[in-house]
mmCIF file with all atom_site columns, C-alpha atoms in Angstrom:
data_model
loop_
_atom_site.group_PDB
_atom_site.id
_atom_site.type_symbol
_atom_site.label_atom_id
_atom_site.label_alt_id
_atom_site.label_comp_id
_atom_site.label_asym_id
_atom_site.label_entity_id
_atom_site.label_seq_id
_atom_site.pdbx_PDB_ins_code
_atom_site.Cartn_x
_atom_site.Cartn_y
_atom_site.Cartn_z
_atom_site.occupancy
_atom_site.B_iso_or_equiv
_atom_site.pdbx_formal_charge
_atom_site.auth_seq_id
_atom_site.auth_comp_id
_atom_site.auth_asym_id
_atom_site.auth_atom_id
_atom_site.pdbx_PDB_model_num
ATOM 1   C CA . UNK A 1 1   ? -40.538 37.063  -18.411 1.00 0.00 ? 31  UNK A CA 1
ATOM 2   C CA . UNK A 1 2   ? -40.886 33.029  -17.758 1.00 0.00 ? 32  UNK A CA 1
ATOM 3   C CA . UNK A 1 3   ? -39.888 31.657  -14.633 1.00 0.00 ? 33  UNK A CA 1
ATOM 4   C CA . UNK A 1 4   ? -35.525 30.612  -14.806 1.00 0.00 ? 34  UNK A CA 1
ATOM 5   C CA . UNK A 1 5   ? -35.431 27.194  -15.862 1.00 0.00 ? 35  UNK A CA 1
ATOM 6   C CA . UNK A 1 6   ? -32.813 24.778  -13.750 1.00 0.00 ? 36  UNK A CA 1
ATOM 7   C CA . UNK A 1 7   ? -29.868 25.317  -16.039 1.00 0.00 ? 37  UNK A CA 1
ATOM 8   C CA . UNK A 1 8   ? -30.205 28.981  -15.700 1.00 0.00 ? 38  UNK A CA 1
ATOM 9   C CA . UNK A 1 9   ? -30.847 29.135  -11.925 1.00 0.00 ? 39  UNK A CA 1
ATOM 10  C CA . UNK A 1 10  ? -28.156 26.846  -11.109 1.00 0.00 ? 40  UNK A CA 1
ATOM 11  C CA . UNK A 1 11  ? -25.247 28.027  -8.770  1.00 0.00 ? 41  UNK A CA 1
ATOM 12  C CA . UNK A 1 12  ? -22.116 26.018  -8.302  1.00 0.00 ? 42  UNK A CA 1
ATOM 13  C CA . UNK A 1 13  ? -22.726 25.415  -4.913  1.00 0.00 ? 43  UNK A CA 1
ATOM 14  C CA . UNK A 1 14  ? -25.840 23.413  -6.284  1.00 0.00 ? 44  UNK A CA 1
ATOM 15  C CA . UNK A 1 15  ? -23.629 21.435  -8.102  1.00 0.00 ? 45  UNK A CA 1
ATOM 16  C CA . UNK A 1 16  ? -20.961 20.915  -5.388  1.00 0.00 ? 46  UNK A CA 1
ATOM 17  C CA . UNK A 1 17  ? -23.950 19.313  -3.166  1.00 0.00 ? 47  UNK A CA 1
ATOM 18  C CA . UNK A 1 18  ? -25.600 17.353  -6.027  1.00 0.00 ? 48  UNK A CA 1
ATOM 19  C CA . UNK A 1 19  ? -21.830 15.551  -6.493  1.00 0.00 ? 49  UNK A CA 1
ATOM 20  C CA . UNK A 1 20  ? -21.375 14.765  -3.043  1.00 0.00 ? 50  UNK A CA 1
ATOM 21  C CA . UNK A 1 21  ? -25.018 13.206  -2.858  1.00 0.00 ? 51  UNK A CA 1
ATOM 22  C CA . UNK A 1 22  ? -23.581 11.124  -5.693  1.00 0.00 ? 52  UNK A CA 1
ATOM 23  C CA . UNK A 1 23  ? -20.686 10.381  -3.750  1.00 0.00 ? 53  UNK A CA 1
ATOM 24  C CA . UNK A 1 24  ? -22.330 9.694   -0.630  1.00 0.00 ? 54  UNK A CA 1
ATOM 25  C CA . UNK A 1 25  ? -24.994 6.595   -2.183  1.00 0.00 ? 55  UNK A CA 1
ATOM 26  C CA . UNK A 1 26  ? -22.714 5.105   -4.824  1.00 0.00 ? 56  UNK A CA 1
ATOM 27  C CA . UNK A 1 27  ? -19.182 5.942   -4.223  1.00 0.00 ? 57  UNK A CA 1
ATOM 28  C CA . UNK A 1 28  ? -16.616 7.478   -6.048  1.00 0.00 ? 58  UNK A CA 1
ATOM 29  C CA . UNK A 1 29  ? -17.447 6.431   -9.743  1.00 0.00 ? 59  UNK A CA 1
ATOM 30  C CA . UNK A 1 30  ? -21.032 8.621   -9.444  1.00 0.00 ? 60  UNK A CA 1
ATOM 31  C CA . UNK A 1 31  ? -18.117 11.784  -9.038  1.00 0.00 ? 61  UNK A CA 1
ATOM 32  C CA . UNK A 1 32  ? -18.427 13.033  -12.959 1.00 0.00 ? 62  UNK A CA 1
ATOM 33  C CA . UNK A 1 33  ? -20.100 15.641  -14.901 1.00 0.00 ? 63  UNK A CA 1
ATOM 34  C CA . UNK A 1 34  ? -23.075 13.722  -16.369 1.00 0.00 ? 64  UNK A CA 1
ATOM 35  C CA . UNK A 1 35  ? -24.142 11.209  -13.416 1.00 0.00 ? 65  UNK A CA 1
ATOM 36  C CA . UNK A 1 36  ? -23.914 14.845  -11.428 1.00 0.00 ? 66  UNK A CA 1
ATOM 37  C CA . UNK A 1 37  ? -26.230 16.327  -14.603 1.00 0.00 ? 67  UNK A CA 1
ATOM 38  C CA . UNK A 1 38  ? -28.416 13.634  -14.163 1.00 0.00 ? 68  UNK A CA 1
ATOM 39  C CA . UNK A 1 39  ? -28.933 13.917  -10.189 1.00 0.00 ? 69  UNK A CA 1
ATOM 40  C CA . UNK A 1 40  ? -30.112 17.879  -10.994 1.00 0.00 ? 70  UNK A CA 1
ATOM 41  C CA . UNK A 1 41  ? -31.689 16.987  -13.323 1.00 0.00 ? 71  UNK A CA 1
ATOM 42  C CA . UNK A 1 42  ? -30.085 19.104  -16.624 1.00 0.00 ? 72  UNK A CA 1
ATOM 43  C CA . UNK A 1 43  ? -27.561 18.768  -19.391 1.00 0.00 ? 73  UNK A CA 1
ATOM 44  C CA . UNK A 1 44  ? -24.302 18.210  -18.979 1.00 0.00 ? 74  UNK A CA 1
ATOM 45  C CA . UNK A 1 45  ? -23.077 21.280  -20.646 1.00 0.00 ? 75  UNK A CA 1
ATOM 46  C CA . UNK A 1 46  ? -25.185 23.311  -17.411 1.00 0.00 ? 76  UNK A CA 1
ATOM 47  C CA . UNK A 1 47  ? -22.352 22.143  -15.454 1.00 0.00 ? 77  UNK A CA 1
ATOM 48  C CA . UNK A 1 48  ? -19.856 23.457  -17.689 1.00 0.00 ? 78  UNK A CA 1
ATOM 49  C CA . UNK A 1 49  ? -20.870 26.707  -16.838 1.00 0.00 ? 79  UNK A CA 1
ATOM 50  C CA . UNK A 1 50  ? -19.647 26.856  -13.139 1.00 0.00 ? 80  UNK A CA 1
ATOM 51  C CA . UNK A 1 51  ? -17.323 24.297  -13.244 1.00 0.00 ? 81  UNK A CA 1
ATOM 52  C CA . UNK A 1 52  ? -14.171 22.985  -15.737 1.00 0.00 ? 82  UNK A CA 1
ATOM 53  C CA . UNK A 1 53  ? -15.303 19.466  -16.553 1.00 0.00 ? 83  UNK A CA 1
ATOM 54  C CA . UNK A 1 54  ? -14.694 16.471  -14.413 1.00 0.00 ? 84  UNK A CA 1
ATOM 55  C CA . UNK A 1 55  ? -11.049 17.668  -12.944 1.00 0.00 ? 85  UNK A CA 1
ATOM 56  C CA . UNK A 1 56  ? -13.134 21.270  -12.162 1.00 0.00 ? 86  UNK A CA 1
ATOM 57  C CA . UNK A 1 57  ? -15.947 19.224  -10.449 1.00 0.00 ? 87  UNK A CA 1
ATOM 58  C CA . UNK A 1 58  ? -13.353 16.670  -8.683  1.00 0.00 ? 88  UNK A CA 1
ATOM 59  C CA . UNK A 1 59  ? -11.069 19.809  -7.102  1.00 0.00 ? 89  UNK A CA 1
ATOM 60  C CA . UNK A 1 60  ? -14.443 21.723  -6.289  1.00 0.00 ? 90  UNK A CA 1
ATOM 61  C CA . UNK A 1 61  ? -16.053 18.619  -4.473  1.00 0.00 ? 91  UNK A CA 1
ATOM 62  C CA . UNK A 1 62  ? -12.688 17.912  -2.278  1.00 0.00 ? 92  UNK A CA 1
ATOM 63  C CA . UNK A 1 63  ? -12.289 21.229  -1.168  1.00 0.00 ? 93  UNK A CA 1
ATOM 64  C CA . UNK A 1 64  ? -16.132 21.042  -0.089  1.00 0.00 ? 94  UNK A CA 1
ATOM 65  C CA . UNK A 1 65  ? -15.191 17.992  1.843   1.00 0.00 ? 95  UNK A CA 1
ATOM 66  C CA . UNK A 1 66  ? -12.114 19.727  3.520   1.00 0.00 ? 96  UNK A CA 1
ATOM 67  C CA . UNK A 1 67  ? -14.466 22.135  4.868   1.00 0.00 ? 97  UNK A CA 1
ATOM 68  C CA . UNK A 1 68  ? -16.760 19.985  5.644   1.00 0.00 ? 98  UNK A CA 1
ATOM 69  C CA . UNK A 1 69  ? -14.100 17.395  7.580   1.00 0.00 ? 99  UNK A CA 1
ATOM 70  C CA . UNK A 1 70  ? -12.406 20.685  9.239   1.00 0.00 ? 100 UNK A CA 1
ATOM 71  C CA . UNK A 1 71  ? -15.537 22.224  10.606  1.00 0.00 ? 101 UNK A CA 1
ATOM 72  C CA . UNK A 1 72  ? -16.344 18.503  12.002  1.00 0.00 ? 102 UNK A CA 1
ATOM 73  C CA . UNK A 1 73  ? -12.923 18.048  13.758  1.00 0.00 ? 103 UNK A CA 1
ATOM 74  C CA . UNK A 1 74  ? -13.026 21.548  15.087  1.00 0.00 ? 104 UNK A CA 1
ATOM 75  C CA . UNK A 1 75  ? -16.072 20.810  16.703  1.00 0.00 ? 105 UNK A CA 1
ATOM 76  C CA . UNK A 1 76  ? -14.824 17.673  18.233  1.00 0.00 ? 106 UNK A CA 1
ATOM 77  C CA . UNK A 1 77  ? -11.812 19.654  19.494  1.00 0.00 ? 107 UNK A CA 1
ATOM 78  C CA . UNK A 1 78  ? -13.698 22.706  21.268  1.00 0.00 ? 108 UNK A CA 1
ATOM 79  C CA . UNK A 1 79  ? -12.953 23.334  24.375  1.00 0.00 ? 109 UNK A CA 1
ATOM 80  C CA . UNK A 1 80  ? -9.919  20.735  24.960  1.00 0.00 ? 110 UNK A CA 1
ATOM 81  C CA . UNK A 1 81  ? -6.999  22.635  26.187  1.00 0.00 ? 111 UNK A CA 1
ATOM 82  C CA . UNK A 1 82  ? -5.034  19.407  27.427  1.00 0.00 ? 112 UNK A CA 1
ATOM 83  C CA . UNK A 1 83  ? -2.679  18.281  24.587  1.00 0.00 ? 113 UNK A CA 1
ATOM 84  C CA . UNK A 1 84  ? -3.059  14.572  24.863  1.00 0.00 ? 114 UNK A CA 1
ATOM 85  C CA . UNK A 1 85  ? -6.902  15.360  24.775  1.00 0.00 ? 115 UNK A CA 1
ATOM 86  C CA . UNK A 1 86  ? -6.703  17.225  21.998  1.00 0.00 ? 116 UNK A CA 1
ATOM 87  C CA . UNK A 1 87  ? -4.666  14.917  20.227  1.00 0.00 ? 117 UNK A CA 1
ATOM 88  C CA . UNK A 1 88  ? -6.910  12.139  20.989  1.00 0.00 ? 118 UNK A CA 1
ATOM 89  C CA . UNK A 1 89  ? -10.013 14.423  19.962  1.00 0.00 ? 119 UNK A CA 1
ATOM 90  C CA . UNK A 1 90  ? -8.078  15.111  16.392  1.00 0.00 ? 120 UNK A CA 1
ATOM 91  C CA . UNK A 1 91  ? -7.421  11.099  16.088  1.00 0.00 ? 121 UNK A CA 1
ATOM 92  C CA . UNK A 1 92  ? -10.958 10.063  17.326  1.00 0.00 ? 122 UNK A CA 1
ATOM 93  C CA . UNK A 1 93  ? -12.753 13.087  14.779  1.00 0.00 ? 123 UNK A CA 1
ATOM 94  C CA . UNK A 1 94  ? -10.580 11.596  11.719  1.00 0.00 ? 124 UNK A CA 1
ATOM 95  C CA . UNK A 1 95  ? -11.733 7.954   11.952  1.00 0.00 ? 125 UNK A CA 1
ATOM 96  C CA . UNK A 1 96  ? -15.279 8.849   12.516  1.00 0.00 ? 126 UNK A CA 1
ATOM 97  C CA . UNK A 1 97  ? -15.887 11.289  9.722   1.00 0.00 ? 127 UNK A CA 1
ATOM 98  C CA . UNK A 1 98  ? -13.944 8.780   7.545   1.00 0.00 ? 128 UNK A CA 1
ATOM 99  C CA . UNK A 1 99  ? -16.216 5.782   9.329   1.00 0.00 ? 129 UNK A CA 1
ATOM 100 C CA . UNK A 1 100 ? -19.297 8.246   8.621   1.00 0.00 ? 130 UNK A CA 1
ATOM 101 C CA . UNK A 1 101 ? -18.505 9.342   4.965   1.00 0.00 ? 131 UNK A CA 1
ATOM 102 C CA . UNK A 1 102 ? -16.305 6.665   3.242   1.00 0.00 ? 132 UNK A CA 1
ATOM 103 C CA . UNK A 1 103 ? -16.494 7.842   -0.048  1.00 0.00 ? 133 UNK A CA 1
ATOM 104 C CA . UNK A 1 104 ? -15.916 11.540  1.044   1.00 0.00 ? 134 UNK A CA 1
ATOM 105 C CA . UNK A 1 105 ? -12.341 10.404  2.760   1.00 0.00 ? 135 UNK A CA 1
ATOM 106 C CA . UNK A 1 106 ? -11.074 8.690   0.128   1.00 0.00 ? 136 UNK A CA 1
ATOM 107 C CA . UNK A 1 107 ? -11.780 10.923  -2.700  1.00 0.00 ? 137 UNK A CA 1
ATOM 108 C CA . UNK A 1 108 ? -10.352 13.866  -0.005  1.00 0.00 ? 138 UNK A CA 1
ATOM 109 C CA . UNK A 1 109 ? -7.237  11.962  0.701   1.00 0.00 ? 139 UNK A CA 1
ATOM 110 C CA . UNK A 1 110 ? -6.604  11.236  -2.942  1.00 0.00 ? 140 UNK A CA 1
ATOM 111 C CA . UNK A 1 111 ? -6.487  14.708  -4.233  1.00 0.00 ? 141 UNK A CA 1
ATOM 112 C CA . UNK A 1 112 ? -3.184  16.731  -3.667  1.00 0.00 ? 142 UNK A CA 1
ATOM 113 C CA . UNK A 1 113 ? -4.254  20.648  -2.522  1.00 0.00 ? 143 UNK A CA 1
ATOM 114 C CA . UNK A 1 114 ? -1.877  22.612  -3.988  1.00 0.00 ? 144 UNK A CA 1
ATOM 115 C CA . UNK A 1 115 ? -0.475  25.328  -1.480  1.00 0.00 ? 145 UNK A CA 1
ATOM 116 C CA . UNK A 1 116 ? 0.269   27.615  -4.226  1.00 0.00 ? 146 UNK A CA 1
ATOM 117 C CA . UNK A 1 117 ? -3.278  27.863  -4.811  1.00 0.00 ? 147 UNK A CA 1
ATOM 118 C CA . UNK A 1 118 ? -4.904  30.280  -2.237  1.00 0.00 ? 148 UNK A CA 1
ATOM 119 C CA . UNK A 1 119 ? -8.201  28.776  -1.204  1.00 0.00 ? 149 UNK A CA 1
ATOM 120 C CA . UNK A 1 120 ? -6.135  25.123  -1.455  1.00 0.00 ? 150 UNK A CA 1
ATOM 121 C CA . UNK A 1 121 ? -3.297  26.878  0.689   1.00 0.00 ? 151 UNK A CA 1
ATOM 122 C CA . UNK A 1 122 ? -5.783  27.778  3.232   1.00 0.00 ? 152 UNK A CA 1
ATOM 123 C CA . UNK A 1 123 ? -7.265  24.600  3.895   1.00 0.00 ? 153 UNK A CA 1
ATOM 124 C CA . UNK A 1 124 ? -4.044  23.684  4.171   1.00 0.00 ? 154 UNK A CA 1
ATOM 125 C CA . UNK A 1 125 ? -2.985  26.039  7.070   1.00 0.00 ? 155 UNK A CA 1
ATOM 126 C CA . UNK A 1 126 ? -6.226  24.983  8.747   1.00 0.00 ? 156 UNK A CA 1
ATOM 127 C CA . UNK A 1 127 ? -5.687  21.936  8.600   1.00 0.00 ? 157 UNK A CA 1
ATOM 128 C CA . UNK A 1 128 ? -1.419  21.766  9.977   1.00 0.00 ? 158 UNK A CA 1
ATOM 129 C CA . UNK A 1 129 ? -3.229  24.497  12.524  1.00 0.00 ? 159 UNK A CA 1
ATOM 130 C CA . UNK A 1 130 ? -5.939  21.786  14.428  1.00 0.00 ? 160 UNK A CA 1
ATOM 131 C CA . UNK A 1 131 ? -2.659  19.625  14.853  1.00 0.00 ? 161 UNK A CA 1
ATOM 132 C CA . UNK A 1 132 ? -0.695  21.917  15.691  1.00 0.00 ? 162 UNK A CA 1
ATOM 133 C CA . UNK A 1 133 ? -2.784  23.186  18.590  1.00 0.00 ? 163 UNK A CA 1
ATOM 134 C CA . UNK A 1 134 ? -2.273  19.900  20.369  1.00 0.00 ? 164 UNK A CA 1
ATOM 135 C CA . UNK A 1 135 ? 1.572   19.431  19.267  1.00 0.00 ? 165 UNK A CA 1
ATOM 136 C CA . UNK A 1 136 ? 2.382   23.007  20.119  1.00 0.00 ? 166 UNK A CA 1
ATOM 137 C CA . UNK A 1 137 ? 1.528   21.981  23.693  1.00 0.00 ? 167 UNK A CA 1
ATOM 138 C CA . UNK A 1 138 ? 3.745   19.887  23.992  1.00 0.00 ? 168 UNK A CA 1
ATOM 139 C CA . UNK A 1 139 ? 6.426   22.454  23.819  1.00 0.00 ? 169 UNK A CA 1
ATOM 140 C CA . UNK A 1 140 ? 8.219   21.024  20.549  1.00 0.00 ? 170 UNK A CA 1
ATOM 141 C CA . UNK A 1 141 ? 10.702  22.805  18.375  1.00 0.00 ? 171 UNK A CA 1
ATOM 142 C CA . UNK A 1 142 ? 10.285  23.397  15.295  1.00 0.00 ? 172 UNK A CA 1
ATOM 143 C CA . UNK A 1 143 ? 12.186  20.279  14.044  1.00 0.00 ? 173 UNK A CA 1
ATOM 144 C CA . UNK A 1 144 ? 9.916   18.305  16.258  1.00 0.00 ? 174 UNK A CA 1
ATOM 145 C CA . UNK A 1 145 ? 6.900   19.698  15.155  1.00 0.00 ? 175 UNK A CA 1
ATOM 146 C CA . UNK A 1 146 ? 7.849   18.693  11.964  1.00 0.00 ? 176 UNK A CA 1
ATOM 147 C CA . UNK A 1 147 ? 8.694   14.951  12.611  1.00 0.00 ? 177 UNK A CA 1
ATOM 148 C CA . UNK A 1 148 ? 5.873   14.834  15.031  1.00 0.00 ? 178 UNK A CA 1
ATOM 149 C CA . UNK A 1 149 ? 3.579   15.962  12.177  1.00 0.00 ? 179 UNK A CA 1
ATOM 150 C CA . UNK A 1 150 ? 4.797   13.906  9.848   1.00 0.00 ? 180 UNK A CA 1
ATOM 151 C CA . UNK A 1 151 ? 4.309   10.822  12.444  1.00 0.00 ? 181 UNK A CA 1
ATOM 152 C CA . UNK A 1 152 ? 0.920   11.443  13.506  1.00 0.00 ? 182 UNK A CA 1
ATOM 153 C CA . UNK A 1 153 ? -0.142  12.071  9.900   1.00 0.00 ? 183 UNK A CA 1
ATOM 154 C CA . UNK A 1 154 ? 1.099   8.943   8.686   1.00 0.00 ? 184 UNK A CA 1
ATOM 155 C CA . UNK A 1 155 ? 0.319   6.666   11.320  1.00 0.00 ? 185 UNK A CA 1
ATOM 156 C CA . UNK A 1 156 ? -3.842  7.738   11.672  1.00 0.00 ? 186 UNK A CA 1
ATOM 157 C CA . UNK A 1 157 ? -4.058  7.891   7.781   1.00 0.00 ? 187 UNK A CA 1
ATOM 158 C CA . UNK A 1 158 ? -1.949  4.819   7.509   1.00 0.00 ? 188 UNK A CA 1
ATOM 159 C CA . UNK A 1 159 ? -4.495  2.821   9.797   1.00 0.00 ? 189 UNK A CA 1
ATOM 160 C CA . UNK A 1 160 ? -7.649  3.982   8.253   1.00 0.00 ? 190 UNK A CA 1
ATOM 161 C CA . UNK A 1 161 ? -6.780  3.392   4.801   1.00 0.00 ? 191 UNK A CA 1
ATOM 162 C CA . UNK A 1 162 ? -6.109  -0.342  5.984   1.00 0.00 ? 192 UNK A CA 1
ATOM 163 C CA . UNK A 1 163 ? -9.311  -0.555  7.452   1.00 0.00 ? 193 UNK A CA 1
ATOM 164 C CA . UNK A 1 164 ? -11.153 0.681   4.775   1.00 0.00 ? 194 UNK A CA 1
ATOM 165 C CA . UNK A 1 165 ? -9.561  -1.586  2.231   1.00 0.00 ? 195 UNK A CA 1
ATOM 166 C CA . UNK A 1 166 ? -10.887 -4.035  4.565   1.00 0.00 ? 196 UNK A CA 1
ATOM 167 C CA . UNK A 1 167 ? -7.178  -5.490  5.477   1.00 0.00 ? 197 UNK A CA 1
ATOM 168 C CA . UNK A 1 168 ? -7.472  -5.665  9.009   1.00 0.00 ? 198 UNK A CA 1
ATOM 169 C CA . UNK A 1 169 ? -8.860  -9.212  8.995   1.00 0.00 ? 199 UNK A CA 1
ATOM 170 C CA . UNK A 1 170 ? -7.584  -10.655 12.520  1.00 0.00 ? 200 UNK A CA 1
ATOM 171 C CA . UNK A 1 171 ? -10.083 -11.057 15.444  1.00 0.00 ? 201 UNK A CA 1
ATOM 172 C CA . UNK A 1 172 ? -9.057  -8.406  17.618  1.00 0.00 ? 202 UNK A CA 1
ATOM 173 C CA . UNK A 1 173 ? -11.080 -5.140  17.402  1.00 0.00 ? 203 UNK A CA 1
ATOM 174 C CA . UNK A 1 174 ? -10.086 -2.839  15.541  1.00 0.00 ? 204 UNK A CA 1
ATOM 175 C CA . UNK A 1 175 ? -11.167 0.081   18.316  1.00 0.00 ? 205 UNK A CA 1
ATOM 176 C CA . UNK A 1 176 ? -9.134  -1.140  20.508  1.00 0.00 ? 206 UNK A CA 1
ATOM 177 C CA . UNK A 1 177 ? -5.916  -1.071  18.230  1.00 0.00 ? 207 UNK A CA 1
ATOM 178 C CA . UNK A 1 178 ? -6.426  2.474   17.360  1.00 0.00 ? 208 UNK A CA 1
ATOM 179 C CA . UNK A 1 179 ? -6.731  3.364   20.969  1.00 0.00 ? 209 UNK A CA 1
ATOM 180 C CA . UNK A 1 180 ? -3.263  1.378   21.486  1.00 0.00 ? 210 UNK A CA 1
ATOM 181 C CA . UNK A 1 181 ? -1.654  3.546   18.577  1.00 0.00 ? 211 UNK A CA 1
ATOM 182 C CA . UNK A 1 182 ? -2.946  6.463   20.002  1.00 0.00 ? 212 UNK A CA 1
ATOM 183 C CA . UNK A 1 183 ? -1.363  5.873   23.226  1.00 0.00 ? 213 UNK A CA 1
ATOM 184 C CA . UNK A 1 184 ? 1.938   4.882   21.241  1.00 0.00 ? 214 UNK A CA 1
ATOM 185 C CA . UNK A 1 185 ? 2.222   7.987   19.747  1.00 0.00 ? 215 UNK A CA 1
ATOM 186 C CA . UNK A 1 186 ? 1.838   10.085  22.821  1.00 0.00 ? 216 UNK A CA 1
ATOM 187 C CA . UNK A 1 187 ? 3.992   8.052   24.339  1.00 0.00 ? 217 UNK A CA 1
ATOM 188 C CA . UNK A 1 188 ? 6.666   8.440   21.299  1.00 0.00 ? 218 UNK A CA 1
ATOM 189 C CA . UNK A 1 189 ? 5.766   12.810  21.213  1.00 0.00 ? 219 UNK A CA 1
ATOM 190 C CA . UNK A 1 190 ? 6.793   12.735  25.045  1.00 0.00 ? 220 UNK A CA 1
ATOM 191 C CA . UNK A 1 191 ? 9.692   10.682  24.187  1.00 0.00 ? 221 UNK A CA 1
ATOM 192 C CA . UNK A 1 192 ? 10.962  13.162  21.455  1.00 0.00 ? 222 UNK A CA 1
ATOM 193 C CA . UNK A 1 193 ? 10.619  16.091  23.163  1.00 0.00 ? 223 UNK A CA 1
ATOM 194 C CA . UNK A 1 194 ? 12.957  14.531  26.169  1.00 0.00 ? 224 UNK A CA 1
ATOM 195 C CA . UNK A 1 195 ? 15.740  13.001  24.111  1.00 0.00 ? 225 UNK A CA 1
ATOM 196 C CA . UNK A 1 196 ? 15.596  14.509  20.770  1.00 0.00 ? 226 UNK A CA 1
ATOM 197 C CA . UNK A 1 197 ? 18.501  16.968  21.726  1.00 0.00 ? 227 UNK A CA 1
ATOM 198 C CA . UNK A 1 198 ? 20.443  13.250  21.872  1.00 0.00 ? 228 UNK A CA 1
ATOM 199 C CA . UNK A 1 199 ? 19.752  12.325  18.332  1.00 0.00 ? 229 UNK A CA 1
ATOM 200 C CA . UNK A 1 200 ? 22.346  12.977  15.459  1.00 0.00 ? 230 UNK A CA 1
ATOM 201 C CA . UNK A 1 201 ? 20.771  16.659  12.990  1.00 0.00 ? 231 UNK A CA 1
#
């Protein structure tokens, strides 16, 4: 027998890693079945074989990058036990992987997991869980958790996606402001777990 030629020995891990080296040096236009054919250098129709076209490759690739963000900001988060520390950590490990790997963020952010799908549904579960572990400290009930959640979420993605569409143009640094919403939003978590019980359902 001859030796396997690429298209045959090809796995779709191969070309989960060959799309996100595309991603990584030219952004999210490389992120399609032939510049991804061309970087293993094979046919298109290879691809086909592990993957459903370009929306196969896309969901594969962000679920890759879920994994790959999760594993970061779990690592950032070991051994904090202290909920504003933790909370901090989570904040702090978001900005820098999506500092670090641009592309990767924004093609991750744009892509809706669906929780009725079970390998998007756990990602999912992982993901609610790291912010969780800091919120749940903070002895919040479940309403709380959920606006607190919803908050936090919101405001960190809200201020990253402004930075990276290069919006924050006033001379002030930019470090500094995330550290100031940071503090804000401990300072609002503490705030709703005192008064909430105040508030109208």
């Amino acid at each position: 027998m001859g030796r396997p030629t690429k298209e045959k020995s090809l796995t779709q891990q191969d070309v989960i890693e060959a799309a996100i080296a595309c991603l990584e040096k030219e952004g999210e236009s490389a992120l399609g079945v032939n510049r991804v054919a061309r970087e293993l250098g094979i046919k298109p129709p290879a691809i086909y074989k592990h993957l459903d076209g370009n929306a196969g490759l896309r969901r594969a690739v962000v679920l890759a990058i879920w994994r790959k963000y999760l594993t970061y900001s779990q690592e950032q988060m070991a051994g904090l036990s202290e909920p504003n520390a933790l909370l901090r950590a989570g904040g702090h490990a978001t900005r820098n992987f999506a500092r670090s790997h641009p592309a990767l963020y924004k093609v991750m952010m744009q892509f809706q997991l669906q929780p009725t799908e079970p390998d998007a549904a756990a990602l999912i579960q992982e993901s609610l869980g790291l912010l969780k572990k800091s919120l749940q400290l903070y002895d919040l009930n479940d309403s709380q958790l959920i606006d607190v959640m919803r908050m936090v979420n919101a405001a960190i993605y809200g201020f990253i996606s402004l930075e990276q569409a290069g919006l924050m143009t006033l001379e002030h640094s930019t470090d500094t402001s995330y550290e100031v919403m940071l503090n804000a939003l401990i300072v609002a978590i503490e705030h709703i777990r005192r008064d909430s019980s105040d508030l109208p359902p």
